[in-house]
C-alpha atoms as an extended CHARMM CRD file, in Angstrom:
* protein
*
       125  EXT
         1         1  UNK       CA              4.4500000000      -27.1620000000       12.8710000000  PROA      1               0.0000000000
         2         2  UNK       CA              5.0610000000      -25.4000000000       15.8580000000  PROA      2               0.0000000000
         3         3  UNK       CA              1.5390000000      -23.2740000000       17.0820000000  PROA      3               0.0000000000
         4         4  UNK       CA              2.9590000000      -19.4820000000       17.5870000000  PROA      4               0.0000000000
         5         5  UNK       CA              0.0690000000      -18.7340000000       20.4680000000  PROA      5               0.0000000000
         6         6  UNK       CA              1.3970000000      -17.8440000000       23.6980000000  PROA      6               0.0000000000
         7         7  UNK       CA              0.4260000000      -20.2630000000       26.6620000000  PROA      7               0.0000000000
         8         8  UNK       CA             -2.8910000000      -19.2040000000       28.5600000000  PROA      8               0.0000000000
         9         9  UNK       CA             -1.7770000000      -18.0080000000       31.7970000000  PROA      9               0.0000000000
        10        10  UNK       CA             -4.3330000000      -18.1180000000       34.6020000000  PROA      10              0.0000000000
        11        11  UNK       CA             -4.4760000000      -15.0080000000       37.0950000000  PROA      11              0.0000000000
        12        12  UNK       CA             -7.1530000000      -15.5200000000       39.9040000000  PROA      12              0.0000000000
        13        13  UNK       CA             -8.6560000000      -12.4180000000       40.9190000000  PROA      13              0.0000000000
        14        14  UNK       CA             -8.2680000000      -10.2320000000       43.9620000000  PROA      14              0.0000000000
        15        15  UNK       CA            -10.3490000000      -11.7470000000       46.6210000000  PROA      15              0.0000000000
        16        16  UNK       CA            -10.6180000000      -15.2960000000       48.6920000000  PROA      16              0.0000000000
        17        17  UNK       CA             -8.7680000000      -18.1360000000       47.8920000000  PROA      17              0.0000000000
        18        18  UNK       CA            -11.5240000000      -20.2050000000       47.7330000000  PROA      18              0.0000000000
        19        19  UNK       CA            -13.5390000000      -18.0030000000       45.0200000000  PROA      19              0.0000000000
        20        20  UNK       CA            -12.5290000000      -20.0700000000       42.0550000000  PROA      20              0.0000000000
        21        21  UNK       CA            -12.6040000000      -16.9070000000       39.5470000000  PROA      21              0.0000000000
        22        22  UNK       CA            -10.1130000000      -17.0440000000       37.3570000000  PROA      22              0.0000000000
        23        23  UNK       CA             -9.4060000000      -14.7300000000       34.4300000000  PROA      23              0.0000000000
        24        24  UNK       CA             -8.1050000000      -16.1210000000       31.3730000000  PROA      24              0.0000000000
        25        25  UNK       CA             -5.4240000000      -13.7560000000       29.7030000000  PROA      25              0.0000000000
        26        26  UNK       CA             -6.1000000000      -14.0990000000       25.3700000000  PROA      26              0.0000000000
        27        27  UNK       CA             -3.7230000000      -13.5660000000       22.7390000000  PROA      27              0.0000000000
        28        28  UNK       CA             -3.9760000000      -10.1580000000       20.9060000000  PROA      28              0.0000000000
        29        29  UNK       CA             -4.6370000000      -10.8230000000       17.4880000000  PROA      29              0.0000000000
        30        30  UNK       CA             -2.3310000000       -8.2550000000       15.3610000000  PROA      30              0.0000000000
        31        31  UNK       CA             -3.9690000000       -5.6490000000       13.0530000000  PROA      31              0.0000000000
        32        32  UNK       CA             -4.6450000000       -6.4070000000        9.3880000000  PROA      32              0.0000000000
        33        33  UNK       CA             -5.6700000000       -2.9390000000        8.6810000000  PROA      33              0.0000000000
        34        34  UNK       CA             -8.2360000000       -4.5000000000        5.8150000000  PROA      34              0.0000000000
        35        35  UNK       CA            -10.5240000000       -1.3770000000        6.0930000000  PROA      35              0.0000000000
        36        36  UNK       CA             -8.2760000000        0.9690000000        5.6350000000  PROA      36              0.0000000000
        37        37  UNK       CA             -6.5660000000       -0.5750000000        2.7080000000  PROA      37              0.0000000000
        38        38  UNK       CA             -9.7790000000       -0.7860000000        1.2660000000  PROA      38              0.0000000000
        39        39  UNK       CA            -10.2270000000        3.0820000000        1.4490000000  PROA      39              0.0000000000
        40        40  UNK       CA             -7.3010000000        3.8350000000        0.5990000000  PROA      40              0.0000000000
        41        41  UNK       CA             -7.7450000000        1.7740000000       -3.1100000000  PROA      41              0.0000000000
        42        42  UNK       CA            -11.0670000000        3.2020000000       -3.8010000000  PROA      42              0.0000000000
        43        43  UNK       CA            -11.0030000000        6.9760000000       -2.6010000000  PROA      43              0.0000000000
        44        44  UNK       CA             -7.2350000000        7.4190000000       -3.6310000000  PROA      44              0.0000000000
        45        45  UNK       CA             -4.8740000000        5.0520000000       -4.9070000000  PROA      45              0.0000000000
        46        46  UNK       CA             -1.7860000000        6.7900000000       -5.8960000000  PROA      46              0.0000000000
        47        47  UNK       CA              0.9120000000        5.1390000000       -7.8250000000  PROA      47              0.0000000000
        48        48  UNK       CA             -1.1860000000        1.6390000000       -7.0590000000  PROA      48              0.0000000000
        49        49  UNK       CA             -0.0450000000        2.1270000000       -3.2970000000  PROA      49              0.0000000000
        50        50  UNK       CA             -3.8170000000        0.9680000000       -2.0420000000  PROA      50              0.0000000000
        51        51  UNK       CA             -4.0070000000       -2.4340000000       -4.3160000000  PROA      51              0.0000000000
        52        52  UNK       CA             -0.8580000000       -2.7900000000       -2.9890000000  PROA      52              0.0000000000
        53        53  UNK       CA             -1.8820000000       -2.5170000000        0.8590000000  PROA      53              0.0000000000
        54        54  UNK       CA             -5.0020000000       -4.2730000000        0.2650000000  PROA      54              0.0000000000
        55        55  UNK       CA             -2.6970000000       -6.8940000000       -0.9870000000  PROA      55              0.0000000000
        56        56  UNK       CA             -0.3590000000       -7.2840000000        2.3160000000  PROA      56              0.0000000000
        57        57  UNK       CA             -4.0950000000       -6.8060000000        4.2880000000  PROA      57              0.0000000000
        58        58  UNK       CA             -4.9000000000       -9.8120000000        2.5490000000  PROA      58              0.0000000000
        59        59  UNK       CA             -1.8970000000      -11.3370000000        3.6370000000  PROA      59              0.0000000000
        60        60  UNK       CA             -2.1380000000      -10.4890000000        7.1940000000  PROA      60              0.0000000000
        61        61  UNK       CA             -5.5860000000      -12.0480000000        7.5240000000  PROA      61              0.0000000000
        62        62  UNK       CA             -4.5520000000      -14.9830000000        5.9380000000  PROA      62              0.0000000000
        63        63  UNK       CA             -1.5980000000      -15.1290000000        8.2130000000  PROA      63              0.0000000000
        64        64  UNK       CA             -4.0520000000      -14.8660000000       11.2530000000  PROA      64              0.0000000000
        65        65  UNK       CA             -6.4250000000      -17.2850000000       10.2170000000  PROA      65              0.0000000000
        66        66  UNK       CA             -3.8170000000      -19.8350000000        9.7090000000  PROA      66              0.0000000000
        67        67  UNK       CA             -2.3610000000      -18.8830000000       13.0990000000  PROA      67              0.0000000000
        68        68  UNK       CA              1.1830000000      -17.5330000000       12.4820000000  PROA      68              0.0000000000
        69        69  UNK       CA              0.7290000000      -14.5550000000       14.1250000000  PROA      69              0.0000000000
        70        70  UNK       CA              3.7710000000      -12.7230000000       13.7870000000  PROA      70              0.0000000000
        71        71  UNK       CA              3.7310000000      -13.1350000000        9.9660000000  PROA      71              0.0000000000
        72        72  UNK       CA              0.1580000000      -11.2590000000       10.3170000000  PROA      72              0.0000000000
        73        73  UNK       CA              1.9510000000       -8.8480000000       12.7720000000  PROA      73              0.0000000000
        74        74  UNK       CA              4.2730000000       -8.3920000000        9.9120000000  PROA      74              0.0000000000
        75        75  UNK       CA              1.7680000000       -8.1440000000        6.7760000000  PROA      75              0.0000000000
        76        76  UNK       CA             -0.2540000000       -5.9990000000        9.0000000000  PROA      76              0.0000000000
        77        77  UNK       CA              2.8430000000       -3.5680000000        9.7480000000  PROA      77              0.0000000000
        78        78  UNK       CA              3.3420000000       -3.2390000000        6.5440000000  PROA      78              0.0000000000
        79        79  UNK       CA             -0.1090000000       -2.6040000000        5.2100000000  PROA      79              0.0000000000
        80        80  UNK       CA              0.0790000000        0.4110000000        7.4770000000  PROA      80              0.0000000000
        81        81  UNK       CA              2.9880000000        1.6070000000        6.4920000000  PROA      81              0.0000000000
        82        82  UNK       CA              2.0850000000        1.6900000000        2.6720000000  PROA      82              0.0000000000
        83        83  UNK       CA             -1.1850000000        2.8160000000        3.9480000000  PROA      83              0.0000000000
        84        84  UNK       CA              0.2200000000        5.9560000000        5.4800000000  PROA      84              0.0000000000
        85        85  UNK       CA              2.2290000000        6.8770000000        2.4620000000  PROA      85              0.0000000000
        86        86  UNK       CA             -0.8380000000        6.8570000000        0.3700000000  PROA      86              0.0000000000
        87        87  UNK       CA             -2.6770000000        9.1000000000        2.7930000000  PROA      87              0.0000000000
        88        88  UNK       CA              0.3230000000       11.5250000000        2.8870000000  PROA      88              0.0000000000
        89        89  UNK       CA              0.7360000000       11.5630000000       -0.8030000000  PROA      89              0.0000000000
        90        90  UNK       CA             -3.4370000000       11.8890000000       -0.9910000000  PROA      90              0.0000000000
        91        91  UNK       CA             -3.0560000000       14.6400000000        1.4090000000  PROA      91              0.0000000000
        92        92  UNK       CA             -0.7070000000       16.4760000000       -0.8000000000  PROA      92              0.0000000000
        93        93  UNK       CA             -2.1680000000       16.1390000000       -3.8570000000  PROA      93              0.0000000000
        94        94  UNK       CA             -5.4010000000       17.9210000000       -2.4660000000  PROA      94              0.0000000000
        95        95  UNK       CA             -3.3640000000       20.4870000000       -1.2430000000  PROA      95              0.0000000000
        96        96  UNK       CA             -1.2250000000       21.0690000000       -4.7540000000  PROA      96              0.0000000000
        97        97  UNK       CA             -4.7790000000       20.9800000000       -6.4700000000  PROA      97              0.0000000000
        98        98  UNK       CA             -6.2500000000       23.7340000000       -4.4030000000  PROA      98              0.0000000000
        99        99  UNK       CA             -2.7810000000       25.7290000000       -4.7610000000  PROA      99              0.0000000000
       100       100  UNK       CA             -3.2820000000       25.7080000000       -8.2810000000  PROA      100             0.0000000000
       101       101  UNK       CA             -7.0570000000       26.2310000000       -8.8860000000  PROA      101             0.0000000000
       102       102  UNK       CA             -6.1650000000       29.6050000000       -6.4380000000  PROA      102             0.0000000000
       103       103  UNK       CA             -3.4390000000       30.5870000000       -8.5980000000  PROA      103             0.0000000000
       104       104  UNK       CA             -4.8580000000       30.1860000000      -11.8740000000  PROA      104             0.0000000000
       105       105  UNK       CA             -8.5530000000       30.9110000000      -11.5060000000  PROA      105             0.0000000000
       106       106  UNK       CA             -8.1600000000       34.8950000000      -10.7350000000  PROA      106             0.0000000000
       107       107  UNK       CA             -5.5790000000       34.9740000000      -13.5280000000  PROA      107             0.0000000000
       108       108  UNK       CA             -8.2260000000       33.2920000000      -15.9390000000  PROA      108             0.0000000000
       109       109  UNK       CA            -10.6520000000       35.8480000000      -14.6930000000  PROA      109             0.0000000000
       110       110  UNK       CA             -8.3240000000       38.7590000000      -15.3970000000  PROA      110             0.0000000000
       111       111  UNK       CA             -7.5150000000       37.3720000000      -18.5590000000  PROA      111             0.0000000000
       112       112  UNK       CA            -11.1770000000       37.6550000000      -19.5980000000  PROA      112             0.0000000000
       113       113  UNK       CA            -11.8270000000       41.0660000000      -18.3850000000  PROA      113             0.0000000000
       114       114  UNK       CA             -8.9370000000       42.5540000000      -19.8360000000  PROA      114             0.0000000000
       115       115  UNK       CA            -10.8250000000       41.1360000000      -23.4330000000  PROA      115             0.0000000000
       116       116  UNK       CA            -11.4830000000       44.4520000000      -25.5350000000  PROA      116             0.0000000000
       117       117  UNK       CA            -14.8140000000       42.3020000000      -26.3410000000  PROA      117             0.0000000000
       118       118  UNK       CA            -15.8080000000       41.8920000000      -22.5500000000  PROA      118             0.0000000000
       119       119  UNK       CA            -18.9920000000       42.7230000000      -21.5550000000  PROA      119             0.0000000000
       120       120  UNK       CA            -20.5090000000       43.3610000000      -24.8510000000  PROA      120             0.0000000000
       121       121  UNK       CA            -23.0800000000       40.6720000000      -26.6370000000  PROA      121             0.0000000000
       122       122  UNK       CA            -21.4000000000       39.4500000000      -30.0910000000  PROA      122             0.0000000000
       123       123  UNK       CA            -24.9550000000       39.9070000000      -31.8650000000  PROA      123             0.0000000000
       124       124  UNK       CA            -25.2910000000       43.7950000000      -31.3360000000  PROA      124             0.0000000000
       125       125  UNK       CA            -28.3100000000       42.8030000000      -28.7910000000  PROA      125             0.0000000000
């Protein structure tokens, strides 16, 4: 099993020769956007799409613990993809909601005024 981390390079820094600093360059672990996933499946959720990027999340941390970091890279890409659709489709059902509470509360309210029995108490009071 071949490990997928780049070499270490060594860079020494600016400076003498004879300093002996030398910076270690680390490999950058790949995104498993966990948190947002997570956010996405409790505040949300449409059509399942947050259980299913917790699920590739999952995936992509597994992935990194393991050490096959482009298969995280992957999971992880794809966790924010499905991640993204569920905040636009979130987004947009907010938005549809408050179009329709606008539309159809003042209609309700007109409805009710335009009752010949508005404003009068049903008990002769």
């Amino acid at each position: 099993m071949q490990n997928s981390y780049r070499p270490m390079e060594n860079f020494p820094l600016q400076g003498d020769a004879g300093d002996g600093t030398v910076v270690v360059s680390m490999p950058e672990h790949p995104k498993d956007y966990i948190v947002w996933s997570l956010s996405t499946l409790y505040f949300g959720n449409p059509f399942c799409l947050g259980l299913l990027a917790f699920y590739f999340s999952v995936k992509s941390r597994d992935r990194k613990m393991v050490g096959d970091l482009s298969g995280a890279k992957s999971y992880g890409s794809t966790a924010c993809c499905i991640n993204g659709w569920a905040l636009a489709l979130i987004i947009l059902f907010i938005i549809i909601a408050i179009i329709i509470v606008a539309v159809t509360v003042p209609a309700i309210v007109d409805h009710i005024k335009s009752e010949p029995s508005y404003g009068k108490y049903p008990y002769g009071v």
